Short mmCIF file of C-alpha atoms in Angstrom, two decimals:
data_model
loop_
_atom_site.label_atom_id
_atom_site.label_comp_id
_atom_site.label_asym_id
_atom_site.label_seq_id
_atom_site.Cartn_x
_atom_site.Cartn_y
_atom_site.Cartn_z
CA UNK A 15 -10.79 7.47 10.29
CA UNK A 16 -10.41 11.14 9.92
CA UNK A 17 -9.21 11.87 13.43
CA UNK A 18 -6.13 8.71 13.08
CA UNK A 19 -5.71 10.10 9.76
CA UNK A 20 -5.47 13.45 11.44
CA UNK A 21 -3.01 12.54 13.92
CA UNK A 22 -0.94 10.43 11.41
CA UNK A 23 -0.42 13.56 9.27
CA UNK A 24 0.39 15.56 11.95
CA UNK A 25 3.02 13.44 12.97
CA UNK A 26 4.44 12.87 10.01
CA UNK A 27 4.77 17.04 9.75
CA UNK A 28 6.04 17.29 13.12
CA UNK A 29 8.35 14.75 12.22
CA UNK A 30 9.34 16.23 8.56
CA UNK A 31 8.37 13.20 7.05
CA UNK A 32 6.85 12.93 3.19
CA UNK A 33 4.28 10.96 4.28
CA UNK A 34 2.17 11.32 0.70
CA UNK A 35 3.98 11.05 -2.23
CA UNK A 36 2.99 11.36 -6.23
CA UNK A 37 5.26 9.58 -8.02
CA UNK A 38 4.77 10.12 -12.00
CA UNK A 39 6.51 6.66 -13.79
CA UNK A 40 5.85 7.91 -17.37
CA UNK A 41 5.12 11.33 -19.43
CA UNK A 42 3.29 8.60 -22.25
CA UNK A 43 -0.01 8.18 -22.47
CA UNK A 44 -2.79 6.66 -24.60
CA UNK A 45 -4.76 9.84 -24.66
CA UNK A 46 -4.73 12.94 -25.09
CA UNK A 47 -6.80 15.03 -23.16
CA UNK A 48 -7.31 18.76 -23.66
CA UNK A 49 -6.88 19.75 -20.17
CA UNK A 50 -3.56 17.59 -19.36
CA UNK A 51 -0.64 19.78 -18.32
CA UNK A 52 1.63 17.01 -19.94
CA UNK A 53 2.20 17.23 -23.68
CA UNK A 54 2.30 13.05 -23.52
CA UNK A 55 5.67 13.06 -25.25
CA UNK A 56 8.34 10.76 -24.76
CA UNK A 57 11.22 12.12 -22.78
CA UNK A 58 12.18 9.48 -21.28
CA UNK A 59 11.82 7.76 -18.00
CA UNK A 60 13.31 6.28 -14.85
CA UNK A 61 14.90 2.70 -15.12
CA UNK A 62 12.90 -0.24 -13.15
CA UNK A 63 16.16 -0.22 -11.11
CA UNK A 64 15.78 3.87 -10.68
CA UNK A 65 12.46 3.74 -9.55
CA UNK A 66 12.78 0.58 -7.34
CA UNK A 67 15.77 2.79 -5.66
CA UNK A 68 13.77 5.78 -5.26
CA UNK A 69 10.48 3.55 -3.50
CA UNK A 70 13.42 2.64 -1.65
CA UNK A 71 14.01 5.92 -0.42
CA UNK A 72 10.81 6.94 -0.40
CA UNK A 73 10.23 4.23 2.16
CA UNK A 74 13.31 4.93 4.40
CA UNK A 75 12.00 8.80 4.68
CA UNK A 76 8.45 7.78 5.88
CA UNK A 77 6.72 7.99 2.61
CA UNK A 78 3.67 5.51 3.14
CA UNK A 79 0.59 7.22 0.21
CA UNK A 80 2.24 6.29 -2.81
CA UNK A 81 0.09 7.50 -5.55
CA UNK A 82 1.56 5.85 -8.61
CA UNK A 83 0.09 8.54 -11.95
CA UNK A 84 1.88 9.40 -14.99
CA UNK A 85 1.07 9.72 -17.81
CA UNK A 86 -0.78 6.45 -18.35
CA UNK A 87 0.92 3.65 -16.00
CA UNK A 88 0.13 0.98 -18.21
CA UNK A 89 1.84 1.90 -20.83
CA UNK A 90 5.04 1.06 -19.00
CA UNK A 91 5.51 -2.66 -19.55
CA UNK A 92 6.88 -3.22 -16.22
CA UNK A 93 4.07 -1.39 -14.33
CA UNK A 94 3.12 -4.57 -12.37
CA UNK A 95 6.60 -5.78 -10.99
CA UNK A 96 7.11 -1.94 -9.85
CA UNK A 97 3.85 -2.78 -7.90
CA UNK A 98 4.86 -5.02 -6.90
CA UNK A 99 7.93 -3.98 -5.41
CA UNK A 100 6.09 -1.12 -3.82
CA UNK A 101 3.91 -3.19 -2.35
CA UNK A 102 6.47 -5.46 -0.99
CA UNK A 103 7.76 -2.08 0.83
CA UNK A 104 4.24 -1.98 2.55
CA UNK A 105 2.76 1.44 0.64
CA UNK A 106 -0.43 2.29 0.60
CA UNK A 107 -0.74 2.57 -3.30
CA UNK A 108 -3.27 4.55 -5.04
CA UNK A 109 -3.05 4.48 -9.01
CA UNK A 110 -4.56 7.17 -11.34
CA UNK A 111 -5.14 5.87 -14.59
CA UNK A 112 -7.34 6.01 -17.90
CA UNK A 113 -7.70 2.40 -17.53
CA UNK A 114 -8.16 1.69 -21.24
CA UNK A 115 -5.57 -0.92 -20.66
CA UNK A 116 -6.93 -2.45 -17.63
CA UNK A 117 -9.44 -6.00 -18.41
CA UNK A 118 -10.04 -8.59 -16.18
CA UNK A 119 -6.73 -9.72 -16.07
CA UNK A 120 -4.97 -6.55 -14.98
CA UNK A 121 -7.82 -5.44 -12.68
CA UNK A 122 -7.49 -8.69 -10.92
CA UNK A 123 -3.40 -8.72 -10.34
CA UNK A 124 -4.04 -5.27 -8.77
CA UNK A 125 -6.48 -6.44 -6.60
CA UNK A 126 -4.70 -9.51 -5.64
CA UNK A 127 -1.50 -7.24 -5.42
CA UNK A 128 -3.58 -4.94 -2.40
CA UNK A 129 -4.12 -1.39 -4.12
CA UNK A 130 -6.43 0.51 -2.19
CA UNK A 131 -7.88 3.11 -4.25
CA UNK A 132 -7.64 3.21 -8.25
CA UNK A 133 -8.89 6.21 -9.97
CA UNK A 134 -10.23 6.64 -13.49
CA UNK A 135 -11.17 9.81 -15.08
CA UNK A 136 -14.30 9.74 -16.92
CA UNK A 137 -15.42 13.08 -18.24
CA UNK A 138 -18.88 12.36 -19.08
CA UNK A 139 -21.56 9.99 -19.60
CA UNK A 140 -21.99 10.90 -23.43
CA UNK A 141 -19.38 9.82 -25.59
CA UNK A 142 -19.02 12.70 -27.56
CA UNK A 143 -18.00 14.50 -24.37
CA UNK A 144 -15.82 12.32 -23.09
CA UNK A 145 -13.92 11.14 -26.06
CA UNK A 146 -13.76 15.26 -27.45
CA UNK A 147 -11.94 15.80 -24.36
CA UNK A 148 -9.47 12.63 -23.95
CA UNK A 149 -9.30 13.65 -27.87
CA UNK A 150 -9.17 9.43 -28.68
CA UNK A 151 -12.36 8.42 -30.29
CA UNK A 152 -14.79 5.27 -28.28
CA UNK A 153 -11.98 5.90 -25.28
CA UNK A 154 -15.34 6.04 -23.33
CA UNK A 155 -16.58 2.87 -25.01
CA UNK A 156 -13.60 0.96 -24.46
CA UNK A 157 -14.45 1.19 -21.12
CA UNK A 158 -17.85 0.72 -20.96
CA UNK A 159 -18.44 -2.14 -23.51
CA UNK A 160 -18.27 -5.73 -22.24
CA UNK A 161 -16.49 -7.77 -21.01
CA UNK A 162 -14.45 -5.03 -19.87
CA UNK A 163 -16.44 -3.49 -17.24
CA UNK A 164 -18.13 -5.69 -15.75
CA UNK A 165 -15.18 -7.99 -15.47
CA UNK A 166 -13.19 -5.07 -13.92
CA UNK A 167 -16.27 -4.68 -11.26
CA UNK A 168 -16.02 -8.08 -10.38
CA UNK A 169 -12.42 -8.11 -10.28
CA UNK A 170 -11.63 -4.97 -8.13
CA UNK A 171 -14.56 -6.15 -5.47
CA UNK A 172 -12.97 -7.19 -2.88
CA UNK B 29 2.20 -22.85 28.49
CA UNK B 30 2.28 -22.98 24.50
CA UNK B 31 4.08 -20.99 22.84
CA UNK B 32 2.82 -18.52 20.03
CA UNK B 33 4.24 -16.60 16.67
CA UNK B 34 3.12 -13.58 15.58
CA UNK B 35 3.45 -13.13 11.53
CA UNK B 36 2.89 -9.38 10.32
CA UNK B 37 -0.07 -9.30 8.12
CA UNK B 38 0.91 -9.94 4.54
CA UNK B 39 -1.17 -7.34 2.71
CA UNK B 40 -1.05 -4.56 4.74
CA UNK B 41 0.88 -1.05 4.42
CA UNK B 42 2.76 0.04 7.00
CA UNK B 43 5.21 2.65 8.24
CA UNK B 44 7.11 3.24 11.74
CA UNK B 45 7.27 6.55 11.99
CA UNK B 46 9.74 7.51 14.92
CA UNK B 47 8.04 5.17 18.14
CA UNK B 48 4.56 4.82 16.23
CA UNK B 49 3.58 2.37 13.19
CA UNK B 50 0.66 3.53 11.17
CA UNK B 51 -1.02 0.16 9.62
CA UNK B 52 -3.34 0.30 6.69
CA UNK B 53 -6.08 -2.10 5.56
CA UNK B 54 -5.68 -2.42 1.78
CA UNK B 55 -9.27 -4.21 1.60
CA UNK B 56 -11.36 -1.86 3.62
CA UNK B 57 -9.08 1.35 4.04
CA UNK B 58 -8.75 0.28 8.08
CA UNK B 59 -6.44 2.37 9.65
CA UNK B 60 -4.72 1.64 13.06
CA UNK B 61 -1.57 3.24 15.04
CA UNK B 62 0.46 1.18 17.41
CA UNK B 63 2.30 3.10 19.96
CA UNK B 64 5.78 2.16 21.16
CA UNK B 65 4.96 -1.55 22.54
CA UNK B 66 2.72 -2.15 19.62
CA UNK B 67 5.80 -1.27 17.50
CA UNK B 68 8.07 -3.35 19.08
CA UNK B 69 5.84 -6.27 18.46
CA UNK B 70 5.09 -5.42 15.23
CA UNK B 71 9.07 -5.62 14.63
CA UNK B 72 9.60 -8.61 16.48
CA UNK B 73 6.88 -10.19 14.58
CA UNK B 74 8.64 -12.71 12.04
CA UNK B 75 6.43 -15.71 12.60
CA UNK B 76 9.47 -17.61 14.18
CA UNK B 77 10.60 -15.86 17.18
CA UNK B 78 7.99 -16.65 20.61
CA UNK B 79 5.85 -14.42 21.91
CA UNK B 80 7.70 -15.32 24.94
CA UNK B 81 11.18 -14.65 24.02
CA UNK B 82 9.97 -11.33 22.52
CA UNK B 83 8.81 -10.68 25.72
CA UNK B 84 11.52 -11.45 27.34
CA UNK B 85 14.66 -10.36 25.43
CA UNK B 86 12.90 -7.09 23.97
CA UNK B 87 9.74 -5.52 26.57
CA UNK B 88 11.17 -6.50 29.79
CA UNK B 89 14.55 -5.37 29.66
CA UNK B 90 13.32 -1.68 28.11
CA UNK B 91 10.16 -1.32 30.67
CA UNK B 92 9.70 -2.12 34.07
CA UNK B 93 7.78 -5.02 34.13
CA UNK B 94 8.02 -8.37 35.46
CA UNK B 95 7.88 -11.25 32.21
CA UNK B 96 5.09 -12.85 33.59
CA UNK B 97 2.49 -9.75 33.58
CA UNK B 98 4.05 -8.84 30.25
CA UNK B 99 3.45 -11.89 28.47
CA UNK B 100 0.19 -11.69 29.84
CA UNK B 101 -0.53 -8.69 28.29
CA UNK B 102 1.27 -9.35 25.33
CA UNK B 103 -1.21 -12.15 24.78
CA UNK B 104 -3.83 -9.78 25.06
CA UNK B 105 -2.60 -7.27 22.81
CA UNK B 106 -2.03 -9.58 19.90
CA UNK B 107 -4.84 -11.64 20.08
CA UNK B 108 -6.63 -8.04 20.01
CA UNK B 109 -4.63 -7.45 16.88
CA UNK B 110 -5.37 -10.93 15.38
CA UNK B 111 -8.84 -9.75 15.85
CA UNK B 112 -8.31 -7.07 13.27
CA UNK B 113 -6.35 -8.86 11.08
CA UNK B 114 -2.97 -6.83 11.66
CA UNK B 115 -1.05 -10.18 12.87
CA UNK B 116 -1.40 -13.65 12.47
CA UNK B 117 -1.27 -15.36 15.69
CA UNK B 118 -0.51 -19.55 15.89
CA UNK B 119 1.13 -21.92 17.80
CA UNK B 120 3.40 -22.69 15.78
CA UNK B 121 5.98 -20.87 13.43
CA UNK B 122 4.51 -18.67 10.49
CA UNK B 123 6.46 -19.27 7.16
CA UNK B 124 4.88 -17.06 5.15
CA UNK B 125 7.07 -14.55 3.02
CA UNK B 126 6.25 -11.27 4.42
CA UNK B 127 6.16 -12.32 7.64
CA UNK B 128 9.59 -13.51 7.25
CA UNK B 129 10.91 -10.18 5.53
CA UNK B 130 11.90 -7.52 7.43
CA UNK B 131 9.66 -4.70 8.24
CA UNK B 132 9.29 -1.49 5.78
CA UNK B 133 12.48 0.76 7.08
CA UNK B 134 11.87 3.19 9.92
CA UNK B 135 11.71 6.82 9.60
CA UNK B 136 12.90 8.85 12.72
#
């Protein structure tokens, strides 16, 4: 894949295309880790109709990565219809998330919805470690105490 | 001979950048480029229109090619992409909705 992926990236630079693009919905988030370079305040945030314009944009100039990050997506309640919308636009979505919010549920509408990649921080294998540095006591627990994760295995296998 | 619809496959990402459309497997992280033919088809491909009349009305009058050789490899190329699950490929018209929509807008 590298070499495509190679040649795809180089076209899309020849071209002067954004062909990766990070797209932060929210500053909130459910944690608050020591290392963030957010201060997880609220200062507001795009509309559903702002962002839907700017994925439209975004897929007029080229963009096709969409990594969707924030703050913690989730948190917005109408995370899943902008996925929804992106994915009718045909991205390639990636989300970054904490994924204390994600059960079986959510883990299987983003499967069903055709994310590609979902990423979730986890700091450590002890607790202590992890939770001193999302600074949100059993934050590692949450996501290691059934059902949750084995429900969100089964639901992101594909 | 029969004809055939081509559908764009409904879970895929996809972007035409200039002449080329980069197509991404969602399930498996495939990752395929069709040149300018490939793109054409991938355009044309609304699950309602022929093969035939693609063929016809799009390929032939843009490349110098007779309609009979170009359906035939038309045919060929499809089925190839059926194969990898980029289009769906029947004998009758596709109705599902993103084959009907149209394609993610071009960049140039």
């Amino acid at each position: 894949m590298s070499t495509l992926l190679d040649h795809v990236i180089d076209r899309a630079q020849a071209l002067k295309l954004p062909i990766s693009v990070q797209f932060d919905l929210t500053y909130r988030c459910n944690e608050r880790c020591v290392h963030c370079y957010l201060d997880h305040d609220d200062h507001g945030e795009l509309s559903t109709h702002e962002v839907e314009d700017v994925l439209d944009q975004l897929a007029a100039a080229g963009t096709l990565f969409l990594i969707f990050s924030g703050g913690e997506l989730l948190l917005r309640t109408d995370f899943f219809e902008l996925l929804e919308y992106a994915r009718a636009l045909r991205f390639d979505v990636k989300l970054k998330t904490n994924a204390l919010l994600i059960r079986e549920a959510e883990a299987t509408r983003i499967r069903d919805l055709g994310v590609r990649q979902v990423q979730v921080s986890i700091y450590s294998h002890r607790a202590e470690i992890h939770d001193a540095i999302t600074k949100v006591p059993g934050s590692l627990e949450s996501l290691e105490s059934p059902p949750s994760v084995s429900s969100r295995r089964r639901a992101f296998a594909c | 001979m029969t004809d055939l619809y081509i559908a764009r496959g409904d879970r895929l990402a996809a972007r035409t950048l200039a002449s080329e459309t980069v197509i991404l497997r969602p399930d498996d992280s495939g990752l395929y480029v069709l040149n300018e033919i490939g793109t054409i088809l991938w355009d044309a491909a609304d699950g309602t229109t022929p093969l035939a009349t693609i063929v016809e009305q799009v390929i032939c009058p843009r490349f110098d090619v007779d309609a009979k050789t170009a359906l035939h490899d038309a045919i060929e190329f499809v089925q190839g992409l059926r194969d990898h699950h980029i289009l769906n490929v029947s004998d009758r018209p596709v109705t599902s909705h993103a084959a009907a929509a149209p394609p993610a807008e071009t960049a140039s």
